Coordinates of C-alpha atoms in Angstrom, one line a residue:
X800 CA -149.5 -85.0 -126.1
X801 CA -151.3 -87.8 -127.8
X802 CA -152.6 -87.3 -131.2
X803 CA -154.8 -89.1 -133.5
X804 CA -152.9 -89.6 -136.7
X805 CA -154.4 -90.9 -140.0
X806 CA -152.0 -92.3 -142.7
X807 CA -153.0 -92.9 -146.1
X808 CA -151.4 -95.9 -147.9
X809 CA -149.4 -98.9 -146.4
X810 CA -146.2 -98.9 -148.5
X811 CA -142.7 -98.9 -147.0
X812 CA -142.7 -95.2 -146.1
X813 CA -146.2 -95.3 -144.4
X814 CA -145.5 -98.3 -142.4
X815 CA -142.1 -96.8 -141.4
X816 CA -143.8 -93.5 -140.3
X817 CA -146.6 -95.3 -138.6
X818 CA -144.0 -97.2 -136.3
X819 CA -142.2 -94.0 -135.2
X820 CA -145.4 -92.1 -134.8
X821 CA -146.9 -94.9 -132.5
X822 CA -143.5 -95.0 -130.6
X823 CA -144.0 -91.3 -129.8
X824 CA -147.2 -92.4 -128.1
X825 CA -149.9 -91.4 -130.8
X826 CA -152.9 -93.3 -131.9
X827 CA -152.2 -94.3 -135.4
X828 CA -154.4 -95.8 -138.0
X829 CA -153.1 -96.7 -141.5
X830 CA -155.7 -96.8 -144.4
X831 CA -155.0 -98.8 -147.5
X832 CA -157.0 -98.6 -150.5
X833 CA -156.2 -102.1 -151.8
X834 CA -157.1 -105.6 -150.2
X835 CA -153.5 -106.2 -148.9
X836 CA -150.8 -103.8 -147.5
X837 CA -147.5 -103.1 -149.0
X838 CA -148.3 -100.7 -151.6
X839 CA -146.0 -101.3 -154.7
X840 CA -144.4 -104.1 -152.6
X841 CA -147.5 -106.2 -152.5
X842 CA -147.4 -110.0 -153.0
X843 CA -149.1 -112.0 -155.6
X844 CA -150.0 -115.9 -155.0
X845 CA -151.6 -117.8 -157.8
X846 CA -151.8 -121.3 -158.8
X847 CA -148.9 -122.2 -156.4
X848 CA -146.7 -119.5 -157.5
X849 CA -145.6 -116.5 -155.4
X850 CA -144.4 -113.1 -156.6
X851 CA -143.2 -109.9 -155.2
X852 CA -145.2 -107.5 -157.4
X853 CA -142.7 -104.6 -157.0
X854 CA -139.3 -104.1 -155.4
X855 CA -137.1 -107.3 -155.7
X856 CA -133.7 -106.0 -154.9
X857 CA -132.6 -105.9 -151.1
X858 CA -129.8 -103.5 -151.1
X859 CA -128.4 -101.3 -148.3
X860 CA -129.0 -103.7 -145.4
X861 CA -127.6 -101.2 -143.0
X862 CA -130.6 -98.8 -143.7
X863 CA -133.1 -101.6 -142.8
X864 CA -130.9 -102.5 -139.8
X865 CA -131.0 -98.7 -138.6
X866 CA -134.8 -98.8 -138.9
X867 CA -135.4 -101.9 -136.7
X868 CA -132.7 -100.8 -134.3
X869 CA -134.6 -97.4 -133.7
X870 CA -137.1 -99.7 -131.9
X871 CA -134.5 -101.8 -130.1
X872 CA -135.0 -104.6 -132.7
X873 CA -133.2 -106.2 -135.7
X874 CA -134.3 -107.3 -139.0
X875 CA -133.5 -111.0 -138.0
X876 CA -136.3 -110.5 -135.3
X877 CA -138.8 -110.5 -138.2
X878 CA -137.2 -112.1 -141.2
X879 CA -134.2 -114.0 -142.4
X880 CA -131.7 -112.7 -145.1
X881 CA -129.8 -114.8 -147.6
X882 CA -126.9 -113.2 -149.5
X883 CA -127.0 -113.9 -153.2
X884 CA -123.8 -115.3 -154.9
X885 CA -123.8 -114.4 -157.8
X886 CA -125.5 -111.2 -156.8
X887 CA -126.7 -111.1 -160.4
X888 CA -125.5 -111.7 -163.9
X889 CA -125.5 -109.2 -166.8
X890 CA -126.2 -110.9 -170.1
X891 CA -124.6 -109.4 -173.4
X892 CA -125.0 -112.3 -176.0
X893 CA -125.8 -116.1 -176.5
X894 CA -124.4 -117.7 -173.2
X895 CA -122.3 -114.7 -172.9
X896 CA -122.7 -113.0 -169.5
X897 CA -120.7 -111.4 -166.7
X898 CA -121.4 -112.7 -163.1
X899 CA -121.1 -110.1 -160.3
X900 CA -120.0 -112.1 -157.2
X901 CA -120.7 -111.4 -153.5
X902 CA -117.4 -109.8 -152.7
X903 CA -115.1 -107.0 -154.2
X904 CA -112.1 -109.2 -154.7
X905 CA -113.8 -111.5 -157.0
X906 CA -115.5 -108.6 -158.7
X907 CA -112.1 -107.0 -159.2
X908 CA -110.7 -110.4 -160.8
X909 CA -113.7 -110.3 -163.1
X910 CA -113.1 -106.8 -164.2
X911 CA -109.3 -107.4 -164.7
X912 CA -110.1 -110.5 -167.1
X913 CA -112.3 -108.1 -169.2
X914 CA -110.1 -104.9 -169.2
X915 CA -106.4 -105.0 -168.1
X916 CA -105.7 -102.6 -165.3
X917 CA -109.5 -102.2 -164.4
X918 CA -109.3 -104.2 -161.0
X919 CA -107.2 -101.6 -159.4
X920 CA -109.2 -98.7 -161.0
X921 CA -112.4 -100.4 -159.6
X922 CA -110.8 -100.6 -156.0
X923 CA -110.1 -96.8 -156.2
X924 CA -113.7 -96.1 -157.6
X925 CA -115.3 -98.0 -154.9
X926 CA -113.4 -96.7 -152.3
X927 CA -114.6 -93.2 -153.5
X928 CA -118.1 -94.4 -153.6
X929 CA -117.9 -95.8 -150.0
X930 CA -116.7 -92.3 -148.9
X931 CA -119.8 -90.9 -150.6
X932 CA -122.0 -93.6 -149.1
X933 CA -120.8 -92.7 -145.6
X934 CA -121.7 -89.1 -146.1
X935 CA -125.1 -89.7 -147.9
X936 CA -126.5 -92.7 -146.2
X937 CA -125.2 -92.1 -142.7
X938 CA -126.0 -88.4 -142.7
X939 CA -127.4 -86.4 -145.7
X940 CA -130.3 -88.6 -146.5
X941 CA -131.5 -88.3 -142.9
X942 CA -132.2 -84.6 -143.5
X943 CA -135.8 -83.5 -144.1
X944 CA -135.2 -81.3 -147.2
X945 CA -136.4 -78.1 -145.4
X946 CA -133.4 -76.0 -146.1
X947 CA -130.4 -75.9 -148.7
X948 CA -128.2 -75.3 -145.6
X949 CA -128.9 -78.9 -144.7
X950 CA -126.5 -79.8 -147.5
X951 CA -123.5 -77.8 -146.1
X952 CA -121.2 -79.8 -143.9
X953 CA -117.6 -80.1 -143.7
X954 CA -117.7 -83.5 -145.3
X955 CA -120.0 -82.2 -148.4
X956 CA -117.9 -79.1 -148.9
X957 CA -114.9 -81.4 -149.8
X958 CA -117.4 -83.2 -152.4
X959 CA -119.0 -80.1 -153.8
X960 CA -117.5 -80.7 -157.3
X961 CA -119.1 -84.1 -157.3
X962 CA -122.6 -82.4 -157.6
X963 CA -121.7 -80.9 -161.1
X964 CA -120.0 -83.9 -162.7
X965 CA -122.1 -86.9 -163.7
X966 CA -121.8 -90.7 -162.9
X967 CA -121.4 -91.4 -166.5
X968 CA -118.6 -89.1 -167.2
X969 CA -116.8 -90.3 -164.0
X970 CA -117.0 -94.0 -165.0
X971 CA -116.0 -93.4 -168.6
X972 CA -112.7 -91.5 -167.4
X973 CA -111.8 -94.6 -165.6
X974 CA -113.1 -97.5 -167.9
X975 CA -113.0 -98.1 -171.5
X976 CA -114.7 -101.4 -171.9
X977 CA -118.5 -100.9 -172.8
X978 CA -119.6 -103.8 -170.8
X979 CA -117.8 -102.7 -167.6
X980 CA -119.2 -99.2 -168.2
X981 CA -122.8 -100.6 -168.5
X982 CA -122.3 -102.6 -165.4
X983 CA -121.1 -99.7 -163.3
X984 CA -124.0 -97.4 -164.7
X985 CA -126.7 -99.9 -163.9
X986 CA -127.1 -99.1 -160.1
X987 CA -127.9 -95.5 -160.6
X988 CA -131.0 -96.6 -162.7
X989 CA -132.5 -97.2 -159.2
X990 CA -132.4 -93.3 -158.6
X991 CA -134.7 -92.9 -161.8
X992 CA -132.5 -91.0 -164.3
X993 CA -129.9 -91.5 -166.9
X994 CA -126.4 -91.9 -165.7
X995 CA -125.6 -88.9 -167.8
X996 CA -128.0 -86.8 -165.8
X997 CA -127.1 -88.2 -162.4
X998 CA -124.6 -86.2 -160.3
X999 CA -121.3 -88.0 -159.5
X1000 CA -122.0 -88.0 -155.9
X1001 CA -124.7 -90.6 -156.4
X1002 CA -121.8 -93.2 -157.4
X1003 CA -122.4 -94.4 -153.8
X1004 CA -124.9 -96.7 -155.4
X1005 CA -121.9 -98.6 -156.6
X1006 CA -120.8 -99.2 -153.2
X1007 CA -124.2 -100.3 -152.2
X1008 CA -124.0 -102.8 -155.0
X1009 CA -120.2 -104.1 -154.8
X1010 CA -119.5 -103.2 -151.3
X1011 CA -122.5 -104.2 -149.3
X1012 CA -123.9 -106.8 -151.6
X1013 CA -127.3 -108.2 -152.9
X1014 CA -129.5 -110.1 -150.4
X1015 CA -132.8 -111.8 -150.4
X1016 CA -135.4 -112.2 -147.7
X1017 CA -135.9 -115.9 -147.3
X1018 CA -139.4 -115.9 -148.8
X1019 CA -139.3 -112.7 -150.7
X1020 CA -139.4 -108.7 -150.2
X1021 CA -142.9 -109.2 -148.7
X1022 CA -141.1 -110.7 -145.7
X1023 CA -140.1 -106.9 -145.0
X1024 CA -143.6 -105.8 -145.4
X1025 CA -144.9 -108.5 -142.9
X1026 CA -142.1 -107.7 -140.5
X1027 CA -143.0 -104.0 -140.4
X1028 CA -146.6 -104.8 -140.1
X1029 CA -145.8 -106.9 -137.0
X1030 CA -143.7 -104.2 -135.6
X1031 CA -146.2 -101.6 -136.2
X1032 CA -149.3 -103.7 -134.6
X1033 CA -146.8 -104.5 -131.7
X1034 CA -146.5 -100.8 -131.3
X1035 CA -150.3 -100.2 -131.4
X1036 CA -150.9 -99.2 -135.0
X1037 CA -154.3 -100.2 -136.5
X1038 CA -154.2 -101.0 -140.3
X1039 CA -157.3 -101.1 -142.3
X1040 CA -157.5 -102.2 -145.9
X1041 CA -160.1 -101.8 -148.6
X1042 CA -160.1 -98.0 -147.5
X1043 CA -160.4 -95.7 -150.3
X1044 CA -159.8 -92.1 -149.3
X1045 CA -162.2 -89.8 -151.2
X1046 CA -161.1 -86.5 -149.7
X1047 CA -159.1 -84.8 -147.1
X1048 CA -161.2 -82.2 -145.3
X1049 CA -159.7 -78.8 -144.4
X1050 CA -161.2 -76.3 -142.2
X1051 CA -159.6 -73.0 -141.3
X1052 CA -156.5 -74.1 -143.3
X1053 CA -156.0 -77.1 -141.0
X1054 CA -156.4 -80.6 -142.0
X1055 CA -159.3 -82.2 -139.7
X1056 CA -160.5 -85.4 -141.2
X1057 CA -160.5 -87.9 -144.2
X1058 CA -163.5 -89.3 -146.1
X1059 CA -164.0 -93.0 -146.7
X1060 CA -167.1 -94.1 -148.7
X1061 CA -168.7 -90.9 -147.5
X1062 CA -167.7 -91.4 -143.8
X1063 CA -166.1 -88.6 -142.1
X1064 CA -163.2 -89.8 -140.1
X1065 CA -161.6 -87.1 -137.8
X1066 CA -157.9 -86.9 -137.2
X1067 CA -155.6 -84.4 -135.6
X1068 CA -152.9 -85.0 -138.2
X1069 CA -153.1 -86.5 -141.6
X1070 CA -150.1 -87.9 -143.3
X1071 CA -150.2 -89.3 -147.0
X1072 CA -147.9 -91.9 -148.0
X1073 CA -149.9 -92.4 -151.3
X1074 CA -148.7 -90.7 -154.7
X1075 CA -148.2 -87.1 -153.9
X1076 CA -149.8 -85.8 -156.9
X1077 CA -152.9 -87.9 -156.1
X1078 CA -152.9 -86.9 -152.5
X1079 CA -153.2 -83.2 -153.5
X1080 CA -156.2 -83.9 -155.6
X1081 CA -158.1 -85.0 -152.6
X1082 CA -157.7 -81.4 -151.4
X1083 CA -159.5 -78.4 -152.8
X1084 CA -157.4 -76.5 -155.5
X1085 CA -156.6 -73.7 -153.0
X1086 CA -154.9 -76.1 -150.5
X1087 CA -152.5 -77.8 -152.9
X1088 CA -148.7 -77.1 -152.6
X1089 CA -148.0 -77.7 -156.4
X1090 CA -149.9 -77.1 -159.5
X1091 CA -150.4 -79.4 -162.5
X1092 CA -147.7 -77.4 -164.5
X1093 CA -145.3 -78.1 -161.8
X1094 CA -146.0 -81.9 -161.9
X1095 CA -145.7 -81.9 -165.6
X1096 CA -142.4 -80.1 -165.5
X1097 CA -140.8 -82.7 -163.1
X1098 CA -138.4 -85.5 -164.3
X1099 CA -140.2 -88.8 -163.4
X1100 CA -138.5 -92.1 -163.0
X1101 CA -139.6 -94.7 -165.5
X1102 CA -142.9 -96.7 -165.5
X1103 CA -142.5 -100.5 -166.2
X1104 CA -144.1 -103.5 -168.0
X1105 CA -144.0 -106.3 -165.5
X1106 CA -144.7 -110.1 -166.1
X1107 CA -145.4 -112.6 -163.5
X1108 CA -144.8 -116.0 -165.0
X1109 CA -145.1 -119.5 -163.8
X1110 CA -143.1 -122.4 -165.7
X1111 CA -143.9 -126.1 -165.3
X1112 CA -140.0 -126.8 -165.4
X1113 CA -136.9 -125.5 -163.9
X1114 CA -135.2 -122.7 -166.0
X1115 CA -131.5 -123.2 -166.8
X1116 CA -128.3 -121.0 -167.3
X1117 CA -129.9 -118.3 -165.3
X1118 CA -129.2 -116.6 -161.8
X1119 CA -131.7 -115.3 -159.3
X1120 CA -131.3 -111.6 -160.7
X1121 CA -130.4 -111.2 -164.4
X1122 CA -130.0 -108.2 -166.5
X1123 CA -130.3 -108.3 -170.3
X1124 CA -127.9 -105.8 -171.9
X1125 CA -127.7 -107.3 -175.3
X1126 CA -129.2 -104.4 -177.0
X1127 CA -128.4 -100.6 -177.3
X1128 CA -128.5 -99.2 -173.6
X1129 CA -128.2 -95.6 -174.7
X1130 CA -131.1 -96.1 -177.2
X1131 CA -133.5 -97.6 -174.6
X1132 CA -132.6 -94.8 -172.2
X1133 CA -133.2 -92.2 -175.0
X1134 CA -136.8 -93.8 -175.5
X1135 CA -137.5 -93.4 -171.9
X1136 CA -136.3 -90.0 -171.2
X1137 CA -135.4 -88.1 -174.3
X1138 CA -138.2 -88.8 -176.9
X1139 CA -140.6 -91.1 -175.0
X1140 CA -141.8 -94.2 -176.9
X1141 CA -142.0 -97.9 -176.7
X1142 CA -138.5 -99.1 -177.4
X1143 CA -137.8 -101.0 -180.4
X1144 CA -135.2 -103.3 -178.6
X1145 CA -135.8 -103.1 -174.9
X1146 CA -133.3 -103.9 -172.2
X1147 CA -135.0 -106.0 -169.6
X1148 CA -134.5 -107.5 -166.2
X1149 CA -135.5 -111.1 -165.1
X1150 CA -135.8 -112.3 -161.4
X1151 CA -136.2 -116.0 -160.6
X1152 CA -136.9 -116.1 -156.9
X1153 CA -137.6 -119.8 -156.9
X1154 CA -133.8 -120.1 -157.4
X1155 CA -133.3 -118.9 -153.8
X1156 CA -136.7 -119.7 -152.3
X1157 CA -138.2 -123.0 -152.7
X1158 CA -141.7 -121.8 -151.6
X1159 CA -141.9 -119.5 -154.6
X1160 CA -143.1 -122.2 -157.1
X1161 CA -144.2 -125.9 -156.8
X1162 CA -141.6 -128.7 -156.9
X1163 CA -139.9 -128.9 -160.1
X1164 CA -141.3 -125.6 -161.2
X1165 CA -140.0 -122.1 -161.5
X1166 CA -141.4 -118.4 -160.7
X1167 CA -140.2 -115.7 -163.0
X1168 CA -140.5 -112.0 -162.9
X1169 CA -139.7 -110.0 -165.9
X1170 CA -139.4 -106.0 -166.1
X1171 CA -139.0 -103.7 -169.1
X1172 CA -138.4 -100.0 -168.1
X1173 CA -140.8 -97.6 -170.0
X1174 CA -141.3 -93.8 -170.2
X1175 CA -144.1 -92.7 -167.7
X1176 CA -147.4 -91.6 -169.3
X1177 CA -146.9 -94.0 -172.3
X1178 CA -149.7 -95.8 -174.3
X1179 CA -150.6 -99.0 -172.6
X1180 CA -152.7 -101.8 -174.2
X1181 CA -153.0 -105.6 -174.0
X1182 CA -151.6 -105.8 -177.7
X1183 CA -148.5 -104.1 -176.7
X1184 CA -147.8 -106.0 -173.6
X1185 CA -148.3 -109.2 -175.5
X1186 CA -146.0 -107.9 -178.3
X1187 CA -143.4 -107.0 -175.9
X1188 CA -143.5 -110.3 -173.9
X1189 CA -143.0 -112.1 -177.0
X1190 CA -140.0 -110.1 -177.8
X1191 CA -138.2 -110.6 -174.6
X1192 CA -139.1 -114.3 -174.2
X1193 CA -137.8 -114.8 -177.7
X1194 CA -134.3 -113.2 -176.7
X1195 CA -134.4 -114.9 -173.4
X1196 CA -134.6 -118.3 -175.1
X1197 CA -131.9 -117.4 -177.5
X1198 CA -129.5 -115.8 -174.9
X1199 CA -129.9 -118.7 -172.4
X1200 CA -130.1 -121.5 -175.1
X1201 CA -133.2 -123.2 -174.0
X1202 CA -137.0 -123.3 -174.9
X1203 CA -139.5 -122.0 -172.3
X1204 CA -142.4 -120.5 -174.0
X1205 CA -144.4 -123.6 -174.1
X1206 CA -143.6 -124.4 -170.5
X1207 CA -145.7 -121.3 -169.3
X1208 CA -148.7 -122.3 -167.2
X1209 CA -149.3 -118.9 -165.6
X1210 CA -148.8 -115.3 -166.8
X1211 CA -150.0 -112.0 -165.4
X1212 CA -148.9 -108.6 -166.7
X1213 CA -148.8 -105.1 -165.0
X1214 CA -148.1 -101.8 -166.6
X1215 CA -148.8 -98.2 -166.7
X1216 CA -152.6 -98.5 -166.6
X1217 CA -152.4 -100.8 -163.6
X1218 CA -149.9 -98.4 -161.9
X1219 CA -152.4 -95.6 -162.2
X1220 CA -155.4 -97.9 -161.2
X1221 CA -153.8 -99.6 -158.1
X1222 CA -151.5 -96.9 -156.8
X1223 CA -152.7 -93.7 -158.3
X1224 CA -149.3 -93.4 -159.6
X1225 CA -148.8 -90.0 -161.6
X1226 CA -148.4 -90.9 -165.2
X1227 CA -148.2 -94.6 -164.1
X1228 CA -144.7 -93.9 -162.9
X1229 CA -143.2 -97.1 -161.1
X1230 CA -140.3 -95.5 -159.1
X1231 CA -141.4 -92.0 -158.3
X1232 CA -139.4 -88.7 -159.1
X1233 CA -136.0 -89.0 -160.4
X1234 CA -133.0 -87.8 -158.2
X1235 CA -131.6 -85.4 -160.7
X1236 CA -129.5 -82.4 -159.5
X1237 CA -132.5 -80.1 -159.6
X1238 CA -134.6 -82.7 -157.8
X1239 CA -132.5 -83.5 -154.9
X1240 CA -132.9 -82.8 -151.2
X1241 CA -134.6 -79.5 -150.6
X1242 CA -135.6 -79.2 -154.2
X1243 CA -138.0 -82.1 -153.8
X1244 CA -141.6 -81.8 -153.1
X1245 CA -141.9 -81.1 -149.3
X1246 CA -142.8 -83.4 -146.5
X1247 CA -144.8 -80.8 -144.7
X1248 CA -147.7 -78.9 -146.5
X1249 CA -147.0 -75.2 -147.0
X1250 CA -150.6 -74.2 -147.0
X1251 CA -152.4 -76.6 -144.5
X1252 CA -151.5 -77.1 -141.0
X1253 CA -151.3 -80.8 -139.8
X1254 CA -150.9 -82.2 -143.3
X1255 CA -147.9 -84.2 -144.2
X1256 CA -146.5 -86.3 -147.0
X1257 CA -144.0 -89.1 -147.3
X1258 CA -142.8 -91.5 -149.9
X1259 CA -140.9 -91.7 -153.1
X1260 CA -142.1 -88.4 -154.7
X1261 CA -140.7 -86.4 -151.7
X1262 CA -137.5 -86.6 -149.5
X1263 CA -135.1 -88.3 -150.0
X1264 CA -136.1 -90.1 -153.1
X1265 CA -137.0 -93.4 -154.9
X1266 CA -136.2 -96.8 -153.6
X1267 CA -137.1 -98.9 -150.7
X1268 CA -134.2 -97.8 -148.3
X1269 CA -135.1 -94.0 -149.0
X1270 CA -138.8 -94.9 -148.4
X1271 CA -138.0 -96.2 -144.9
X1272 CA -135.9 -93.0 -144.3
X1273 CA -138.6 -90.8 -145.6
X1274 CA -141.2 -92.4 -143.0
X1275 CA -138.5 -91.5 -140.2
X1276 CA -138.0 -88.1 -141.5
X1277 CA -141.8 -87.1 -141.6
X1278 CA -142.4 -88.7 -138.2
X1279 CA -139.5 -86.4 -136.7
X1280 CA -141.0 -83.3 -138.3
X1281 CA -144.4 -84.2 -136.9
X1282 CA -142.9 -84.4 -133.5
X1283 CA -141.2 -81.3 -133.8
X1284 CA -144.4 -79.5 -134.9
X1285 CA -146.3 -80.8 -132.0
X1286 CA -143.7 -79.8 -129.4
X1287 CA -144.0 -76.2 -130.8
X1288 CA -147.8 -76.1 -130.8

């Protein structure tokens, strides 16, 4: 039976869900509040420079392939991938960095050169991480989070103890060198929690890193958004931008319509891929799944201070992706999670897409993306943004031994207030809700409303969690729940 489905938001989860629902034969319309699609993965073009505004790491290529394969397609039908080598560099001091190459053998050699005996230990650690990856990504994360019984399989029974240890403890038992520890702890930061709070099972992120590699769509992550948009429209999906949802109408405990600029738009099913907390504010209080107290009690992944910067020259001594760990890693983490405040000495990440993609900057120039992780809900002002930009650029110049401040010809910042204004992000979070033990699988906000019939949710605040690959999976999971619900009506 064909249904009319209204989807709120056009991020990865919404676009994925739209494709699956259209494939099922439904009439699907996506409504996006901003001028362009993609949600946090929008693109910024300014003065000849091109920037991905949000996600910039293409990990877990198998998840993207699985998505396109579901439509008898492959990613190559929509965009070209380049494997980065080095995948990234981690800077610890002046011209002092560790390069992570595109294959495990070279990475083992690098580890061995830093800590004797660590090469073999790394191989064993990655084998365990691969085993976890095979269980998690090929099976567990494709469960809808409806029941705790979803987690009970012969494979997970063998790994039960890994849900009670932590990634940090596991790494520190095997490796003593602080640099290697920080490199191995880095990938779980994508899950939005400290390594000391992330269950051991999630070391599968290390396999995603060292085992599967870091890729780059030829002209940026927005290639993926464009590819998904093309697939969606091929399947018959309609996408409307500049469409701010003012209310979700509920009649007799059933979602029946959305309101845009005072106009009531009827729908048989409503699916929100917008911020979950914001989506519920579009409902009258009695129809909401979760209270303000509930949201305030959740552990949220960080917000971020971002800078999109255009330089009038090429930047030297730098790779496409670079992490700057020349300050106290644990202190910055504490400033995010334990006692939220602006960090005195922030770690930061820099991304120079024009190192790989010549269209990202004019000839002889460079486009740069800088990110400082921050506590959600933190104070945000132009003065603070400028103070911290100066901090990281000064360090960048020192660490890479070059002057670049006077070569900046374009700069735009984006921080907590912008996450709230552009994405209605709860407390201005950038990555959603952290994947801690008590916020995993069935313990996350539900894909299906418990109080309102025909109302569903998708995205990084629900199952399976933060990150681009999980967003694609979330879209599939909610589409399957909708299909099941329609069958039983």
